[in-house]
PDB file of C-alpha atoms in Angstrom:
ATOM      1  CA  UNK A1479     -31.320   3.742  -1.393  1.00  0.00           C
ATOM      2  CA  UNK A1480     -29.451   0.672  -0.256  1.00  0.00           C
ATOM      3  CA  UNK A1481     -26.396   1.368   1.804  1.00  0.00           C
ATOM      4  CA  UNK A1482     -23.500  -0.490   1.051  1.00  0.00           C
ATOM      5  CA  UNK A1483     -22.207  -2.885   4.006  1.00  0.00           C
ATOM      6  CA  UNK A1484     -18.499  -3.727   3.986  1.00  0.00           C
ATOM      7  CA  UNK A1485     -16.855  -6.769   4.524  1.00  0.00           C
ATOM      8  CA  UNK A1486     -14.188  -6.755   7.196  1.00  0.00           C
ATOM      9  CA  UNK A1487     -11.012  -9.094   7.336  1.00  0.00           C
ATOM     10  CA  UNK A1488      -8.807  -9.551  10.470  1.00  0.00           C
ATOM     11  CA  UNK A1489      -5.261  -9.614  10.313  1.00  0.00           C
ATOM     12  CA  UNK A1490      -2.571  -9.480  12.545  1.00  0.00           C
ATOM     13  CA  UNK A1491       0.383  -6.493  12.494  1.00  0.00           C
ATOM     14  CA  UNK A1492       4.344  -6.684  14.099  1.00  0.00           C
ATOM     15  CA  UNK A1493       5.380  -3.139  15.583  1.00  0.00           C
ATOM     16  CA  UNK A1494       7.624  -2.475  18.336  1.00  0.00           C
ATOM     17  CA  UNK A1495       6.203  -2.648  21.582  1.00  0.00           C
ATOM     18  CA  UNK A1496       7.123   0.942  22.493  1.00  0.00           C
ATOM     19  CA  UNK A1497       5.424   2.022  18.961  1.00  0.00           C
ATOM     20  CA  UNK A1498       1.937   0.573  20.126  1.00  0.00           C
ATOM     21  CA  UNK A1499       2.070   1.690  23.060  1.00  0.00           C
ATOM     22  CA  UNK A1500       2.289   5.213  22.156  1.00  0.00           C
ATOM     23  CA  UNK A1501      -0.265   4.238  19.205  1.00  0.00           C
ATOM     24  CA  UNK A1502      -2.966   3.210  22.033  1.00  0.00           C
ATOM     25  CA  UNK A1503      -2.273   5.877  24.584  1.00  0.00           C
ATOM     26  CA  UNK A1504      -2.706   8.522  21.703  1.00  0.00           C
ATOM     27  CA  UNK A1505      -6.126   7.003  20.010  1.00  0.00           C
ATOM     28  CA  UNK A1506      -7.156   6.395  23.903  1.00  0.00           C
ATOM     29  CA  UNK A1507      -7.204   9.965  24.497  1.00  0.00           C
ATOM     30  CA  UNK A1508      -9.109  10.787  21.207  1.00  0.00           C
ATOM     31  CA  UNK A1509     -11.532   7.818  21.967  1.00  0.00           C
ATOM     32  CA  UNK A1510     -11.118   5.982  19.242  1.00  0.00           C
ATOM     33  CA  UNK A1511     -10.259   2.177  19.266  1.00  0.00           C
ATOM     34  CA  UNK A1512      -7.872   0.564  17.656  1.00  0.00           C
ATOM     35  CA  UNK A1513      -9.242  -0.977  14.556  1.00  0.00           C
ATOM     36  CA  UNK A1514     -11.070   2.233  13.728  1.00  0.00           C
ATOM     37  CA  UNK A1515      -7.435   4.306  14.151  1.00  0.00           C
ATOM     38  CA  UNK A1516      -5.834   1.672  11.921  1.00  0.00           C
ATOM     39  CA  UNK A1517      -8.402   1.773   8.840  1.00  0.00           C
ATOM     40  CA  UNK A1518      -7.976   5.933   8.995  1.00  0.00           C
ATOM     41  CA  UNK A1519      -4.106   5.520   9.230  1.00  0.00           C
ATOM     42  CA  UNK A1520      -4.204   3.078   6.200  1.00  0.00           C
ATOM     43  CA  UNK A1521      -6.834   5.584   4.298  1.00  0.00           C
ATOM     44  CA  UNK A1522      -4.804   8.553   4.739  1.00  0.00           C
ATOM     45  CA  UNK A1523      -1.832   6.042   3.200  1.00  0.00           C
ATOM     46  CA  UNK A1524      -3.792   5.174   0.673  1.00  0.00           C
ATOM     47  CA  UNK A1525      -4.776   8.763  -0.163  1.00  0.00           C
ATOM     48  CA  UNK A1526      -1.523  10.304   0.020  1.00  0.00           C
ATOM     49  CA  UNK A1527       0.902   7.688  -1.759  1.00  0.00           C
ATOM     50  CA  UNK A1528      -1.346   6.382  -4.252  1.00  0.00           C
ATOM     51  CA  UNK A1529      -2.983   9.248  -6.002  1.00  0.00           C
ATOM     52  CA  UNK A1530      -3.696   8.605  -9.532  1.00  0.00           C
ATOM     53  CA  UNK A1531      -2.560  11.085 -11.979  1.00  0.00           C
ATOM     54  CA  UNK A1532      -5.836  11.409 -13.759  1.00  0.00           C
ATOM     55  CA  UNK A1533      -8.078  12.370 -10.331  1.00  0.00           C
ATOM     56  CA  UNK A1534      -8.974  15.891  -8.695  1.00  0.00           C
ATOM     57  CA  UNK A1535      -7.255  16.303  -5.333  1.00  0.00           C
ATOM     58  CA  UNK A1536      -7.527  19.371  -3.110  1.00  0.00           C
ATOM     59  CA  UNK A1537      -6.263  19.983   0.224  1.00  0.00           C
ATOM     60  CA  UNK A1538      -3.137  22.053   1.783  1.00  0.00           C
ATOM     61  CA  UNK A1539       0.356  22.464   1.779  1.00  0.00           C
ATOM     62  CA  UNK A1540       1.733  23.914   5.007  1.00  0.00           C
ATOM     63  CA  UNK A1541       5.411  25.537   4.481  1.00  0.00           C
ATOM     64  CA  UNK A1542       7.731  26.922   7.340  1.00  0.00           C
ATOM     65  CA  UNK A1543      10.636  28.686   5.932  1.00  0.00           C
ATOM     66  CA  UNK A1544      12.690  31.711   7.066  1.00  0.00           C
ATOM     67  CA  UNK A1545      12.208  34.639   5.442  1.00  0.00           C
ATOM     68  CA  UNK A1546      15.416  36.185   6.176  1.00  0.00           C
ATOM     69  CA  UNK A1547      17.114  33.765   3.737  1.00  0.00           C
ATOM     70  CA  UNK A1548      17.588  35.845   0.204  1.00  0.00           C
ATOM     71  CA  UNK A1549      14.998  35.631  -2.064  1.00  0.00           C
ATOM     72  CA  UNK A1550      13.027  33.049  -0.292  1.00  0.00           C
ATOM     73  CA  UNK A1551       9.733  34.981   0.122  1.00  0.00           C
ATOM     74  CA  UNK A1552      10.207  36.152  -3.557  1.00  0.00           C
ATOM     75  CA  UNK A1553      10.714  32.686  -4.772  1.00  0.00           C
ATOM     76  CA  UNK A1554       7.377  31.793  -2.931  1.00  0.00           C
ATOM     77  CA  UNK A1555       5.478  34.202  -4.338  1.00  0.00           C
ATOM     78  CA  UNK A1556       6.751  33.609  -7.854  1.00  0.00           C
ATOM     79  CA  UNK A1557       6.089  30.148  -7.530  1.00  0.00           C
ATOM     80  CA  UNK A1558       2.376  30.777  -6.048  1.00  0.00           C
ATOM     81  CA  UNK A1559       2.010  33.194  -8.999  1.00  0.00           C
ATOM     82  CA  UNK A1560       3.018  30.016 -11.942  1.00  0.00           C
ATOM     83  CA  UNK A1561       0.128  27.698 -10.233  1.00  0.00           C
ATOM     84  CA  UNK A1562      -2.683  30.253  -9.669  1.00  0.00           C
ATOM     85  CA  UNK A1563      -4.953  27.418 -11.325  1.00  0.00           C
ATOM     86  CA  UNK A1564      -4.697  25.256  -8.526  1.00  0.00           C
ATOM     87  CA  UNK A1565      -4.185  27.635  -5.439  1.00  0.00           C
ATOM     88  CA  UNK A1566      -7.782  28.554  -4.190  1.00  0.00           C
ATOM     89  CA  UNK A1567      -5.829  31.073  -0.833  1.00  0.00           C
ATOM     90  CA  UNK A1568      -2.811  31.433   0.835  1.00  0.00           C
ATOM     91  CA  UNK A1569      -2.559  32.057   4.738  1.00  0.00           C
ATOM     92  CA  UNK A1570       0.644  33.497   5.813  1.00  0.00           C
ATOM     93  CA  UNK A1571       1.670  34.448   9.285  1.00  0.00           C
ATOM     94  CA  UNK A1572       4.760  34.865  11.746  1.00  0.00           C
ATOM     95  CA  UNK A1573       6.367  32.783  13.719  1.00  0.00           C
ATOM     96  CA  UNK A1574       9.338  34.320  14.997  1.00  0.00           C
ATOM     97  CA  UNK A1575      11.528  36.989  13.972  1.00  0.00           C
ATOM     98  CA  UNK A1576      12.903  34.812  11.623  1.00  0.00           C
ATOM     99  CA  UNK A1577      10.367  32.001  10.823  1.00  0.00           C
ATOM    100  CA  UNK A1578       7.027  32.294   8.698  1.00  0.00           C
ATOM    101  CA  UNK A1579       4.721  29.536   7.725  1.00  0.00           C
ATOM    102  CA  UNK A1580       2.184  29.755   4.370  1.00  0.00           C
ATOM    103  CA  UNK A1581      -0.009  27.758   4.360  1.00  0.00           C
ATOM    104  CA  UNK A1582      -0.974  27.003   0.734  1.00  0.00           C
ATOM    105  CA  UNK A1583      -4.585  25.232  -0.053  1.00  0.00           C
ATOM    106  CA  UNK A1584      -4.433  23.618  -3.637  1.00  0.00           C
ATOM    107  CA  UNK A1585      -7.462  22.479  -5.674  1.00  0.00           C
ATOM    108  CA  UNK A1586      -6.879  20.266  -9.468  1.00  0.00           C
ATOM    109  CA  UNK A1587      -5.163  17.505 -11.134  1.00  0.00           C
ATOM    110  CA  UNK A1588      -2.597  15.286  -9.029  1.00  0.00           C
ATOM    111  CA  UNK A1589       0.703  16.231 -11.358  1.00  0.00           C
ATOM    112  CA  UNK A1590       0.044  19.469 -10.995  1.00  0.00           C
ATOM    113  CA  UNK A1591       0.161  19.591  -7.612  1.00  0.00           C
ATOM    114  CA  UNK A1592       3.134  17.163  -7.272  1.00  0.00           C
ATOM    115  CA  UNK A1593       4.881  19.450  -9.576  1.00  0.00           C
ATOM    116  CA  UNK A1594       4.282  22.892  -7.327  1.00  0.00           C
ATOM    117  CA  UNK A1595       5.388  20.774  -3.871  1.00  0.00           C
ATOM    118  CA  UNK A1596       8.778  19.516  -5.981  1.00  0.00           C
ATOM    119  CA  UNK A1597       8.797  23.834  -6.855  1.00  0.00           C
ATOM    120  CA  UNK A1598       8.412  24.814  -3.314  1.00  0.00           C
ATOM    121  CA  UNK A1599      10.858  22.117  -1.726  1.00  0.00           C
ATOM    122  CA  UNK A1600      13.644  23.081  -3.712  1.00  0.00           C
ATOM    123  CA  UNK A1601      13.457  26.682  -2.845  1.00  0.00           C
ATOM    124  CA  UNK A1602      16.476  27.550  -0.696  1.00  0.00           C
ATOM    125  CA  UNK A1603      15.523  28.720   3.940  1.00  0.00           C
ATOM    126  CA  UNK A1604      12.471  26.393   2.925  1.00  0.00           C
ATOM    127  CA  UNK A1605      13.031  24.147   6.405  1.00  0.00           C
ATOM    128  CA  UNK A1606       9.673  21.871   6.543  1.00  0.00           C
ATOM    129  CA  UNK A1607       7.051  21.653   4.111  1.00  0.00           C
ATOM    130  CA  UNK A1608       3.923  19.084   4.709  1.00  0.00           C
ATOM    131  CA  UNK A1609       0.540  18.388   3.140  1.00  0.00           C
ATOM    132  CA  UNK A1610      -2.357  17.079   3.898  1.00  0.00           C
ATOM    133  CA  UNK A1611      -4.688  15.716   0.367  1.00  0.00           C
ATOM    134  CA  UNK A1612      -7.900  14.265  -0.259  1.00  0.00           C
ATOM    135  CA  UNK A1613      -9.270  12.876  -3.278  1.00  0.00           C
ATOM    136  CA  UNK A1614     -12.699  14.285  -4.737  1.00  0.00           C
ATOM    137  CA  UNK A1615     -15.308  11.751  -4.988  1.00  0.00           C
TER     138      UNK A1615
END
């Protein structure tokens, strides 16, 4: 089996001088170069603004919300409850007295997934919610 070899182009990128810096002091301590942060920066792009509707995509959605906010865990669990055909588990834990994070990890169709992270961010004490996606090959 022949592997595939990939062509590669240079080009040349503007950012503030303060922005690269930080950039190269951060890959320098993961020991990665430049070029090879840039292509994964520009993949993970790729992956998470340009999902098309009809692929599989599975990954998680981390949540921190406070739980003393009424009916925010119940919302939560409702929610998880209407999309049990994508959630594979749920990870929940405490923060602080007030804060919890769930972490969610989803599995299925794009929309479907768009449509629980639209459910979950306009539940009320939600404070951050991020997510993390890969396509399946």
């Amino acid at each position: 089996m022949r592997r595939r070899v990939e062509r590669y182009v240079r080009f040349s990128v503007s950012t503030p001088e303060e922005l690269l810096k930080k950039f190269d002091e951060t890959i320098s301590g993961l020991g990665l170069e430049r070029s090879k942060a840039i292509r994964m920066a520009m993949e993970r792009f790729l992956t998470e603004n340009s999902l098309k509707a009809d692929r599989k995509i599975f990954g998680n959605i981390n949540i921190v919300y406070n739980h003393e906010v009424r009916e925010a865990d119940s919302r939560l669990t409702d929610i998880q409850h209407h999309y049990l055909d994508i959630i594979v588990s749920t990870l929940h834990f405490h923060i602080s007295k007030e804060t919890c994070m769930l972490v969610i990890t989803v599995r299925g169709e794009n929309e479907r997934i768009k449509s629980l992270l639209s459910s979950i961010s306009s539940i009320r004490g939600v404070e951050d919610v991020k997510s993390c996606f890969f396509t399946e090959v």
